[in-house]
mmCIF file of C-alpha atoms and ligand atoms in Angstrom:
data_model
loop_
_atom_site.group_PDB
_atom_site.id
_atom_site.type_symbol
_atom_site.label_atom_id
_atom_site.label_comp_id
_atom_site.label_asym_id
_atom_site.label_seq_id
_atom_site.Cartn_x
_atom_site.Cartn_y
_atom_site.Cartn_z
ATOM 1 C CA UNK U 1 53.005 -4.745 -7.360
ATOM 2 C CA UNK U 2 52.802 -7.484 -4.802
ATOM 3 C CA UNK U 3 53.320 -11.079 -5.739
ATOM 4 C CA UNK U 4 51.298 -12.340 -2.838
ATOM 5 C CA UNK U 5 48.290 -14.258 -4.119
ATOM 6 C CA UNK U 6 44.941 -14.030 -2.396
ATOM 7 C CA UNK U 7 43.112 -17.186 -1.531
ATOM 8 C CA UNK U 8 41.782 -18.761 -4.655
ATOM 9 C CA UNK U 9 38.102 -18.136 -3.866
ATOM 10 C CA UNK U 10 38.283 -14.357 -4.078
ATOM 11 C CA UNK U 11 40.027 -14.216 -7.477
ATOM 12 C CA UNK U 12 36.819 -13.516 -9.367
ATOM 13 C CA UNK U 13 35.167 -11.234 -6.816
ATOM 14 C CA UNK U 14 34.597 -7.603 -7.735
ATOM 15 C CA UNK U 15 34.322 -5.026 -4.972
ATOM 16 C CA UNK U 16 30.735 -3.846 -4.362
ATOM 17 C CA UNK U 17 30.192 -0.794 -6.625
ATOM 18 C CA UNK U 18 29.663 2.097 -4.218
ATOM 19 C CA UNK U 19 29.549 4.925 -6.795
ATOM 20 C CA UNK U 20 30.041 8.591 -5.982
ATOM 21 C CA UNK U 21 29.407 9.989 -2.530
ATOM 22 C CA UNK U 22 26.384 12.202 -1.907
ATOM 23 C CA UNK U 23 28.682 15.225 -1.588
ATOM 24 C CA UNK U 24 30.259 14.516 -4.975
ATOM 25 C CA UNK U 25 26.882 14.149 -6.686
ATOM 26 C CA UNK U 26 25.552 17.272 -5.002
ATOM 27 C CA UNK U 27 28.534 19.245 -6.260
ATOM 28 C CA UNK U 28 28.520 17.804 -9.777
ATOM 29 C CA UNK U 29 24.841 18.570 -10.375
ATOM 30 C CA UNK U 30 24.700 21.720 -8.254
ATOM 31 C CA UNK U 31 21.888 20.335 -6.145
ATOM 32 C CA UNK U 32 20.208 21.973 -3.157
ATOM 33 C CA UNK U 33 18.671 18.741 -2.005
ATOM 34 C CA UNK U 34 19.184 15.074 -2.691
ATOM 35 C CA UNK U 35 16.320 12.604 -2.677
ATOM 36 C CA UNK U 36 18.058 9.334 -1.923
ATOM 37 C CA UNK U 37 15.818 6.738 -3.504
ATOM 38 C CA UNK U 38 18.578 4.261 -4.195
ATOM 39 C CA UNK U 39 19.210 2.269 -1.026
ATOM 40 C CA UNK U 40 15.816 1.387 0.436
ATOM 41 C CA UNK U 41 16.274 3.420 3.599
ATOM 42 C CA UNK U 42 13.230 4.732 5.441
ATOM 43 C CA UNK U 43 12.348 8.186 4.000
ATOM 44 C CA UNK U 44 10.677 9.065 7.328
ATOM 45 C CA UNK U 45 13.974 8.606 9.173
ATOM 46 C CA UNK U 46 13.869 6.735 12.449
ATOM 47 C CA UNK U 47 11.935 7.033 15.697
ATOM 48 C CA UNK U 48 12.767 10.253 17.560
ATOM 49 C CA UNK U 49 13.297 8.087 20.633
ATOM 50 C CA UNK U 50 16.390 6.665 18.922
ATOM 51 C CA UNK U 51 18.170 10.018 18.840
ATOM 52 C CA UNK U 52 17.495 10.640 22.488
ATOM 53 C CA UNK U 53 18.732 7.167 23.433
ATOM 54 C CA UNK U 54 21.981 7.675 21.538
ATOM 55 C CA UNK U 55 22.542 11.128 22.990
ATOM 56 C CA UNK U 56 22.274 9.712 26.490
ATOM 57 C CA UNK U 57 25.150 7.323 25.823
ATOM 58 C CA UNK U 58 27.794 9.594 24.292
ATOM 59 C CA UNK U 59 29.957 9.516 27.395
ATOM 60 C CA UNK U 60 30.510 5.787 27.059
ATOM 61 C CA UNK U 61 32.516 5.709 23.827
ATOM 62 C CA UNK U 62 35.668 4.524 25.571
ATOM 63 C CA UNK U 63 34.013 1.315 26.760
ATOM 64 C CA UNK U 64 33.753 -1.846 24.700
ATOM 65 C CA UNK U 65 30.152 -2.718 23.908
ATOM 66 C CA UNK U 66 28.342 -5.628 25.542
ATOM 67 C CA UNK U 67 29.537 -8.581 23.434
ATOM 68 C CA UNK U 68 26.447 -10.562 24.374
ATOM 69 C CA UNK U 69 24.051 -7.735 23.366
ATOM 70 C CA UNK U 70 22.153 -8.735 26.514
ATOM 71 C CA UNK U 71 19.587 -5.973 26.931
ATOM 72 C CA UNK U 72 18.527 -5.933 23.304
ATOM 73 C CA UNK U 73 18.360 -9.734 23.158
ATOM 74 C CA UNK U 74 15.890 -9.734 26.052
ATOM 75 C CA UNK U 75 13.671 -7.224 24.250
ATOM 76 C CA UNK U 76 13.796 -9.010 20.923
ATOM 77 C CA UNK U 77 13.093 -12.404 22.493
ATOM 78 C CA UNK U 78 10.042 -11.056 24.265
ATOM 79 C CA UNK U 79 8.919 -9.220 21.118
ATOM 80 C CA UNK U 80 8.764 -12.564 19.276
ATOM 81 C CA UNK U 81 7.867 -14.712 22.296
ATOM 82 C CA UNK U 82 10.925 -16.864 21.654
ATOM 83 C CA UNK U 83 13.938 -17.597 23.804
ATOM 84 C CA UNK U 84 17.117 -15.501 23.788
ATOM 85 C CA UNK U 85 19.290 -18.346 22.589
ATOM 86 C CA UNK U 86 17.313 -18.475 19.335
ATOM 87 C CA UNK U 87 18.801 -15.190 18.116
ATOM 88 C CA UNK U 88 22.064 -13.889 16.749
ATOM 89 C CA UNK U 89 22.561 -10.136 16.557
ATOM 90 C CA UNK U 90 24.906 -8.985 13.820
ATOM 91 C CA UNK U 91 26.612 -5.930 12.375
ATOM 92 C CA UNK U 92 23.686 -5.669 9.990
ATOM 93 C CA UNK U 93 21.971 -8.822 8.783
ATOM 94 C CA UNK U 94 24.749 -8.830 6.168
ATOM 95 C CA UNK U 95 26.974 -10.137 8.919
ATOM 96 C CA UNK U 96 24.553 -12.920 9.802
ATOM 97 C CA UNK U 97 24.662 -14.084 6.158
ATOM 98 C CA UNK U 98 28.445 -14.175 6.427
ATOM 99 C CA UNK U 99 28.343 -16.060 9.736
ATOM 100 C CA UNK U 100 26.101 -18.686 8.149
ATOM 101 C CA UNK U 101 28.382 -19.314 5.178
ATOM 102 C CA UNK U 102 31.449 -19.172 7.397
ATOM 103 C CA UNK U 103 30.126 -21.666 9.930
ATOM 104 C CA UNK U 104 28.383 -24.087 7.612
ATOM 105 C CA UNK U 105 30.018 -24.234 4.190
ATOM 106 C CA UNK U 106 32.705 -26.765 3.423
ATOM 107 C CA UNK U 107 34.613 -26.479 0.182
ATOM 108 C CA UNK U 108 32.367 -27.606 -2.663
ATOM 109 C CA UNK U 109 29.094 -27.401 -0.722
ATOM 110 C CA UNK U 110 26.293 -25.976 -2.824
ATOM 111 C CA UNK U 111 24.032 -23.054 -1.985
ATOM 112 C CA UNK U 112 20.879 -22.487 -3.994
ATOM 113 C CA UNK U 113 20.192 -18.844 -4.788
ATOM 114 C CA UNK U 114 17.707 -17.090 -7.055
ATOM 115 C CA UNK U 115 19.244 -15.539 -10.175
ATOM 116 C CA UNK U 116 18.171 -11.942 -9.610
ATOM 117 C CA UNK U 117 18.386 -11.336 -5.882
ATOM 118 C CA UNK U 118 20.485 -9.688 -3.162
ATOM 119 C CA UNK U 119 24.138 -10.149 -4.250
ATOM 120 C CA UNK U 120 25.576 -10.744 -0.774
ATOM 121 C CA UNK U 121 24.427 -14.381 -0.653
ATOM 122 C CA UNK U 122 26.490 -15.361 -3.677
ATOM 123 C CA UNK U 123 29.526 -13.317 -2.654
ATOM 124 C CA UNK U 124 29.706 -14.883 0.793
ATOM 125 C CA UNK U 125 29.085 -18.389 -0.536
ATOM 126 C CA UNK U 126 31.979 -17.992 -2.985
ATOM 127 C CA UNK U 127 34.359 -16.494 -0.413
ATOM 128 C CA UNK U 128 33.690 -19.419 1.897
ATOM 129 C CA UNK U 129 34.454 -21.982 -0.785
ATOM 130 C CA UNK U 130 30.868 -22.908 -1.629
ATOM 131 C CA UNK U 131 29.304 -23.217 -5.059
ATOM 132 C CA UNK U 132 26.364 -20.943 -5.866
ATOM 133 C CA UNK U 133 23.647 -22.738 -7.812
ATOM 134 C CA UNK U 134 21.458 -20.119 -9.425
ATOM 135 C CA UNK U 135 17.808 -20.667 -10.250
ATOM 136 C CA UNK U 136 16.052 -18.137 -12.538
ATOM 137 C CA UNK U 137 13.219 -16.048 -11.141
ATOM 138 C CA UNK U 138 9.750 -16.739 -12.468
ATOM 139 C CA UNK U 139 8.043 -13.417 -13.254
ATOM 140 C CA UNK U 140 10.350 -11.730 -10.774
ATOM 141 C CA UNK U 141 9.474 -14.200 -8.008
ATOM 142 C CA UNK U 142 11.495 -17.020 -6.452
ATOM 143 C CA UNK U 143 10.691 -20.215 -8.305
ATOM 144 C CA UNK U 144 10.461 -22.553 -5.328
ATOM 145 C CA UNK U 145 9.518 -25.546 -7.473
ATOM 146 C CA UNK U 146 12.763 -25.285 -9.414
ATOM 147 C CA UNK U 147 14.752 -24.404 -6.306
ATOM 148 C CA UNK U 148 13.490 -27.569 -4.654
ATOM 149 C CA UNK U 149 14.483 -29.610 -7.693
ATOM 150 C CA UNK U 150 17.994 -28.129 -7.516
ATOM 151 C CA UNK U 151 18.601 -29.699 -4.089
ATOM 152 C CA UNK U 152 20.962 -32.680 -4.117
ATOM 153 C CA UNK U 153 23.433 -34.409 -1.779
ATOM 154 C CA UNK U 154 25.847 -31.481 -2.010
ATOM 155 C CA UNK U 155 23.295 -28.821 -1.063
ATOM 156 C CA UNK U 156 24.028 -27.126 2.256
ATOM 157 C CA UNK U 157 21.824 -24.048 2.160
ATOM 158 C CA UNK U 158 19.160 -22.266 0.184
ATOM 159 C CA UNK U 159 18.470 -18.525 0.272
ATOM 160 C CA UNK U 160 15.032 -16.988 -0.157
ATOM 161 C CA UNK U 161 14.754 -13.229 -0.153
ATOM 162 C CA UNK U 162 11.162 -12.438 0.779
ATOM 163 C CA UNK U 163 10.167 -9.814 -0.363
ATOM 164 C CA UNK U 164 12.851 -10.139 -2.994
ATOM 165 C CA UNK U 165 15.406 -7.386 -3.509
ATOM 166 C CA UNK U 166 15.416 -6.002 -6.243
ATOM 167 C CA UNK U 167 12.026 -7.125 -7.600
ATOM 168 C CA UNK U 168 9.873 -6.498 -4.489
ATOM 169 C CA UNK U 169 7.796 -9.639 -5.020
ATOM 170 C CA UNK U 170 6.885 -12.189 -2.338
ATOM 171 C CA UNK U 171 6.293 -15.899 -2.321
ATOM 172 C CA UNK U 172 2.908 -16.724 -0.872
ATOM 173 C CA UNK U 173 2.546 -18.340 2.510
ATOM 174 C CA UNK U 174 1.199 -21.664 1.263
ATOM 175 C CA UNK U 175 3.951 -21.970 -1.359
ATOM 176 C CA UNK U 176 6.674 -21.116 1.122
ATOM 177 C CA UNK U 177 5.233 -23.538 3.680
ATOM 178 C CA UNK U 178 5.160 -26.463 1.283
ATOM 179 C CA UNK U 179 8.714 -25.643 0.278
ATOM 180 C CA UNK U 180 9.942 -25.581 3.881
ATOM 181 C CA UNK U 181 8.197 -28.898 4.521
ATOM 182 C CA UNK U 182 9.773 -30.476 1.461
ATOM 183 C CA UNK U 183 13.376 -29.361 1.996
ATOM 184 C CA UNK U 184 15.474 -32.126 3.614
ATOM 185 C CA UNK U 185 16.329 -31.403 7.243
ATOM 186 C CA UNK U 186 20.099 -31.310 6.580
ATOM 187 C CA UNK U 187 19.700 -28.265 4.306
ATOM 188 C CA UNK U 188 19.585 -24.794 5.887
ATOM 189 C CA UNK U 189 16.710 -22.627 4.646
ATOM 190 C CA UNK U 190 17.595 -18.964 4.998
ATOM 191 C CA UNK U 191 14.615 -16.640 4.574
ATOM 192 C CA UNK U 192 15.764 -13.028 4.393
ATOM 193 C CA UNK U 193 12.966 -10.725 5.535
ATOM 194 C CA UNK U 194 14.814 -7.411 5.415
ATOM 195 C CA UNK U 195 11.585 -5.869 4.073
ATOM 196 C CA UNK U 196 9.142 -8.095 5.992
ATOM 197 C CA UNK U 197 7.551 -5.225 7.930
ATOM 198 C CA UNK U 198 6.465 -3.594 4.670
ATOM 199 C CA UNK U 199 4.385 -6.546 3.505
ATOM 200 C CA UNK U 200 0.660 -5.871 3.613
ATOM 201 C CA UNK U 201 -0.584 -8.789 1.487
ATOM 202 C CA UNK U 202 -2.910 -11.210 3.212
ATOM 203 C CA UNK U 203 -0.745 -14.005 1.929
ATOM 204 C CA UNK U 204 2.325 -13.027 3.892
ATOM 205 C CA UNK U 205 4.056 -15.826 5.766
ATOM 206 C CA UNK U 206 4.672 -15.616 9.512
ATOM 207 C CA UNK U 207 7.979 -17.419 9.314
ATOM 208 C CA UNK U 208 9.290 -16.815 12.823
ATOM 209 C CA UNK U 209 6.450 -18.962 14.174
ATOM 210 C CA UNK U 210 7.900 -21.883 12.193
ATOM 211 C CA UNK U 211 11.308 -21.893 13.866
ATOM 212 C CA UNK U 212 10.270 -24.368 16.566
ATOM 213 C CA UNK U 213 8.873 -26.806 14.064
ATOM 214 C CA UNK U 214 11.681 -26.548 11.478
ATOM 215 C CA UNK U 215 15.118 -26.464 13.120
ATOM 216 C CA UNK U 216 16.760 -25.998 9.702
ATOM 217 C CA UNK U 217 14.990 -22.642 9.167
ATOM 218 C CA UNK U 218 16.770 -19.308 9.669
ATOM 219 C CA UNK U 219 14.915 -15.992 9.389
ATOM 220 C CA UNK U 220 16.906 -12.791 8.854
ATOM 221 C CA UNK U 221 15.691 -9.373 9.983
ATOM 222 C CA UNK U 222 17.311 -5.974 10.015
ATOM 223 C CA UNK U 223 17.082 -2.608 11.745
ATOM 224 C CA UNK U 224 18.396 -0.931 8.563
ATOM 225 C CA UNK U 225 15.191 -0.663 6.595
ATOM 226 C CA UNK U 226 11.851 0.190 8.214
ATOM 227 C CA UNK U 227 13.485 0.808 11.610
ATOM 228 C CA UNK U 228 15.647 3.486 9.990
ATOM 229 C CA UNK U 229 19.000 2.496 11.516
ATOM 230 C CA UNK U 230 21.019 1.739 8.357
ATOM 231 C CA UNK U 231 23.875 3.945 9.540
ATOM 232 C CA UNK U 232 24.170 2.054 12.843
ATOM 233 C CA UNK U 233 24.722 -1.414 11.327
ATOM 234 C CA UNK U 234 22.522 -3.830 13.216
ATOM 235 C CA UNK U 235 20.389 -6.789 12.190
ATOM 236 C CA UNK U 236 19.647 -10.270 13.461
ATOM 237 C CA UNK U 237 18.727 -13.835 12.692
ATOM 238 C CA UNK U 238 16.087 -16.035 14.321
ATOM 239 C CA UNK U 239 16.920 -19.739 14.364
ATOM 240 C CA UNK U 240 17.260 -22.945 16.270
ATOM 241 C CA UNK U 241 19.378 -22.464 19.409
ATOM 242 C CA UNK U 242 21.965 -24.948 18.188
ATOM 243 C CA UNK U 243 22.532 -23.036 14.946
ATOM 244 C CA UNK U 244 22.774 -19.767 16.879
ATOM 245 C CA UNK U 245 25.378 -21.345 19.162
ATOM 246 C CA UNK U 246 27.412 -22.376 16.121
ATOM 247 C CA UNK U 247 27.284 -18.887 14.632
ATOM 248 C CA UNK U 248 28.499 -17.460 17.935
ATOM 249 C CA UNK U 249 31.648 -19.564 17.582
ATOM 250 C CA UNK U 250 32.657 -17.689 14.427
ATOM 251 C CA UNK U 251 31.465 -14.161 15.171
ATOM 252 C CA UNK U 252 33.674 -11.316 16.317
ATOM 253 C CA UNK U 253 33.378 -10.744 20.038
ATOM 254 C CA UNK U 254 32.290 -7.096 19.816
ATOM 255 C CA UNK U 255 30.486 -7.220 16.480
ATOM 256 C CA UNK U 256 27.650 -4.856 17.426
ATOM 257 C CA UNK U 257 28.678 -1.414 18.647
ATOM 258 C CA UNK U 258 27.206 0.130 21.763
ATOM 259 C CA UNK U 259 25.212 2.865 20.001
ATOM 260 C CA UNK U 260 23.649 0.363 17.634
ATOM 261 C CA UNK U 261 22.490 -1.709 20.609
ATOM 262 C CA UNK U 262 21.006 1.286 22.391
ATOM 263 C CA UNK U 263 19.391 2.607 19.218
ATOM 264 C CA UNK U 264 17.825 -0.749 18.385
ATOM 265 C CA UNK U 265 16.228 -1.030 21.835
ATOM 266 C CA UNK U 266 14.635 2.398 21.415
ATOM 267 C CA UNK U 267 13.598 1.672 17.832
ATOM 268 C CA UNK U 268 11.978 -1.650 18.743
ATOM 269 C CA UNK U 269 9.968 0.032 21.485
ATOM 270 C CA UNK U 270 8.414 2.543 19.107
ATOM 271 C CA UNK U 271 6.122 0.256 17.146
ATOM 272 C CA UNK U 272 3.894 3.227 16.397
ATOM 273 C CA UNK U 273 6.631 4.620 14.160
ATOM 274 C CA UNK U 274 6.908 1.236 12.426
ATOM 275 C CA UNK U 275 3.162 0.879 11.849
ATOM 276 C CA UNK U 276 2.982 4.415 10.591
ATOM 277 C CA UNK U 277 5.834 3.767 8.128
ATOM 278 C CA UNK U 278 4.148 0.571 6.913
ATOM 279 C CA UNK U 279 0.882 2.384 6.243
ATOM 280 C CA UNK U 280 2.415 5.411 4.523
ATOM 281 C CA UNK U 281 4.635 3.187 2.412
ATOM 282 C CA UNK U 282 1.775 0.940 1.313
ATOM 283 C CA UNK U 283 -0.299 3.887 0.224
ATOM 284 C CA UNK U 284 2.569 5.542 -1.662
ATOM 285 C CA UNK U 285 3.486 2.185 -3.182
ATOM 286 C CA UNK U 286 0.022 1.749 -4.630
ATOM 287 C CA UNK U 287 -0.264 5.330 -5.813
ATOM 288 C CA UNK U 288 3.205 5.499 -7.393
ATOM 289 C CA UNK U 289 2.812 2.145 -9.132
ATOM 290 C CA UNK U 290 -0.552 3.081 -10.553
ATOM 291 C CA UNK U 291 0.692 6.475 -11.788
ATOM 292 C CA UNK U 292 3.654 4.760 -13.445
ATOM 293 C CA UNK U 293 1.320 2.332 -15.187
ATOM 294 C CA UNK U 294 -0.736 5.226 -16.506
ATOM 295 C CA UNK U 295 2.467 6.474 -18.118
ATOM 296 C CA UNK U 296 3.110 3.137 -19.767
ATOM 297 C CA UNK U 297 5.658 1.686 -17.348
ATOM 298 C CA UNK U 298 5.284 -1.766 -15.840
ATOM 299 C CA UNK U 299 6.502 -1.866 -12.248
ATOM 300 C CA UNK U 300 6.567 -5.337 -10.686
ATOM 301 C CA UNK U 301 3.966 -5.983 -7.959
ATOM 302 C CA UNK U 302 5.833 -4.928 -4.824
ATOM 303 C CA UNK U 303 5.341 -5.770 -1.162
ATOM 304 C CA UNK U 304 8.443 -3.833 -0.176
ATOM 305 C CA UNK U 305 9.455 -0.164 0.132
ATOM 306 C CA UNK U 306 10.689 0.001 -3.446
ATOM 307 C CA UNK U 307 9.484 -0.571 -6.980
ATOM 308 C CA UNK U 308 11.291 -2.468 -9.707
ATOM 309 C CA UNK U 309 10.633 -0.749 -13.031
ATOM 310 C CA UNK U 310 11.941 -2.280 -16.277
ATOM 311 C CA UNK U 311 13.048 0.446 -18.701
ATOM 312 C CA UNK U 312 13.061 -0.387 -22.402
ATOM 313 C CA UNK U 313 14.847 2.688 -23.694
ATOM 314 C CA UNK U 314 17.083 5.529 -22.625
ATOM 315 C CA UNK U 315 17.725 4.458 -19.052
ATOM 316 C CA UNK U 316 20.891 6.573 -18.922
ATOM 317 C CA UNK U 317 19.025 9.660 -20.101
ATOM 318 C CA UNK U 318 16.304 9.096 -17.533
ATOM 319 C CA UNK U 319 18.918 8.591 -14.849
ATOM 320 C CA UNK U 320 20.467 11.964 -15.674
ATOM 321 C CA UNK U 321 17.070 13.664 -15.771
ATOM 322 C CA UNK U 322 16.336 12.223 -12.321
ATOM 323 C CA UNK U 323 19.730 13.339 -11.034
ATOM 324 C CA UNK U 324 19.140 16.841 -12.340
ATOM 325 C CA UNK U 325 16.117 16.976 -10.013
ATOM 326 C CA UNK U 326 18.241 15.566 -7.190
ATOM 327 C CA UNK U 327 16.797 12.058 -7.339
ATOM 328 C CA UNK U 328 19.124 9.107 -6.897
ATOM 329 C CA UNK U 329 17.693 5.897 -8.339
ATOM 330 C CA UNK U 330 19.371 2.514 -8.539
ATOM 331 C CA UNK U 331 19.976 0.993 -11.960
ATOM 332 C CA UNK U 332 19.762 -2.771 -11.757
ATOM 333 C CA UNK U 333 19.763 -5.493 -14.389
ATOM 334 C CA UNK U 334 18.504 -9.008 -13.751
ATOM 335 C CA UNK U 335 18.412 -11.924 -16.200
ATOM 336 C CA UNK U 336 15.722 -11.171 -18.762
ATOM 337 C CA UNK U 337 15.543 -7.495 -17.765
ATOM 338 C CA UNK U 338 18.667 -5.765 -19.074
ATOM 339 C CA UNK U 339 17.703 -2.318 -17.769
ATOM 340 C CA UNK U 340 15.563 -1.351 -14.804
ATOM 341 C CA UNK U 341 15.319 1.108 -11.946
ATOM 342 C CA UNK U 342 14.873 0.008 -8.400
ATOM 343 C CA UNK U 343 13.366 3.052 -6.803
ATOM 344 C CA UNK U 344 12.887 3.400 -3.061
ATOM 345 C CA UNK U 345 9.482 4.851 -2.287
ATOM 346 C CA UNK U 346 9.817 8.226 -0.635
ATOM 347 C CA UNK U 347 7.362 10.624 0.933
ATOM 348 C CA UNK U 348 4.494 11.828 -1.253
ATOM 349 C CA UNK U 349 6.480 14.875 -2.310
ATOM 350 C CA UNK U 350 9.524 12.830 -3.374
ATOM 351 C CA UNK U 351 7.402 10.367 -5.301
ATOM 352 C CA UNK U 352 5.590 13.190 -7.113
ATOM 353 C CA UNK U 353 8.904 14.624 -8.210
ATOM 354 C CA UNK U 354 10.031 11.183 -9.372
ATOM 355 C CA UNK U 355 6.752 10.662 -11.244
ATOM 356 C CA UNK U 356 6.998 14.010 -12.985
ATOM 357 C CA UNK U 357 10.373 13.039 -14.458
ATOM 358 C CA UNK U 358 9.171 9.575 -15.430
ATOM 359 C CA UNK U 359 6.049 11.019 -17.059
ATOM 360 C CA UNK U 360 8.177 13.232 -19.253
ATOM 361 C CA UNK U 361 9.798 10.089 -20.652
ATOM 362 C CA UNK U 362 6.660 8.023 -20.913
ATOM 363 C CA UNK U 363 6.243 8.441 -24.681
ATOM 364 C CA UNK U 364 9.791 7.484 -25.632
ATOM 365 C CA UNK U 365 10.224 4.613 -23.216
ATOM 366 C CA UNK U 366 6.746 3.217 -23.602
ATOM 367 C CA UNK U 367 6.339 -0.499 -23.746
HETATM 368 C C1 PLP W 1 19.277 -4.214 3.068
HETATM 369 C C2 PLP W 1 19.234 -5.691 3.020
HETATM 370 C C3 PLP W 1 19.787 -6.498 4.008
HETATM 371 C C4 PLP W 1 20.511 -6.076 5.202
HETATM 372 O O1 PLP W 1 21.117 -5.071 5.425
HETATM 373 P P1 PLP W 1 21.926 -4.755 6.756
HETATM 374 O O2 PLP W 1 22.002 -3.293 6.702
HETATM 375 O O3 PLP W 1 23.232 -5.452 6.638
HETATM 376 O O4 PLP W 1 21.122 -5.291 7.912
HETATM 377 C C5 PLP W 1 19.663 -7.852 3.931
HETATM 378 N N1 PLP W 1 19.029 -8.412 2.921
HETATM 379 C C6 PLP W 1 18.466 -7.683 1.956
HETATM 380 C C7 PLP W 1 17.746 -8.371 0.886
HETATM 381 C C8 PLP W 1 18.565 -6.300 1.961
HETATM 382 O O5 PLP W 1 18.028 -5.598 0.967
#
């Protein structure tokens, strides 16, 4: 036992629960196939162009990657019609969250976070000495009225996950716009759009067009979800050039590996794959949600690639029944909803299998 104490901030932090590996689960349940519906990855994989791009680079493993991520930056900047200095590319957008808390939080600074959202905001705020101020969700949606009220002289940043993980809900454009207008300019507004490409609602906000007007706005995007590059670890933030320059001061020099850079360029080019994924997901989202409702479940209205389904009874039994069919679902509790599944929408075949298990429990778990 070591007597060396960690820094005070990480005393209360629990390691992220990773659970069993796929191999372990496959062995335990004797499964031929696993339907991974637990981590919001793209069930259609990634663009085939990505594989080819990576294959062409295998001889370069002994070189350090380009620390400036130059080629990808050019493509992303032109994709959004913004300038290259308004972006930060990270080892996943997870890293960009960390860079923000690392660069901007002083001890005791407050960060406003929804109570029932992506856990990495709170963890990073705490590690960097900040104080998370949690505001309850309203019907599974960020309550921007209350979040605005929570802002005071100590507030340094506010996080909005849109669509929200794990509930899948969005805040409407007009509501988000009024919020952004009302937040004082010395408070960073971080809008995490990890699932932005899946939104089909008319009321979706086009946040990256607001960067020029609101220099305190940061928009986070990732290649892990619809782009299908979760295993590569690459994401980015769009922001005022001055904020980006500050984040660069605290980032690791070679934070994005060479293959991730190459893969992202290829993935960004194939917008047909992205559009196709958006369309298939939206149709499966509607179908799966409506079938679940027929069985008495009440999934939250989702604009993402997953459904949040409160479960009133027997969640552990349902989880085992799903596992027996090879389906991995994520059990998540949020305040007010002690038991729920967050289920990543799969292909039609996967969703049918999922529905057949859920239907067999509909009577017992009915609301
Ligand atoms: C998945 C996810 C991310 C980012 O993941 P990376 O793989 O680190 O890019 C960010 N925010 C939310 C809400 C997510 O669900």
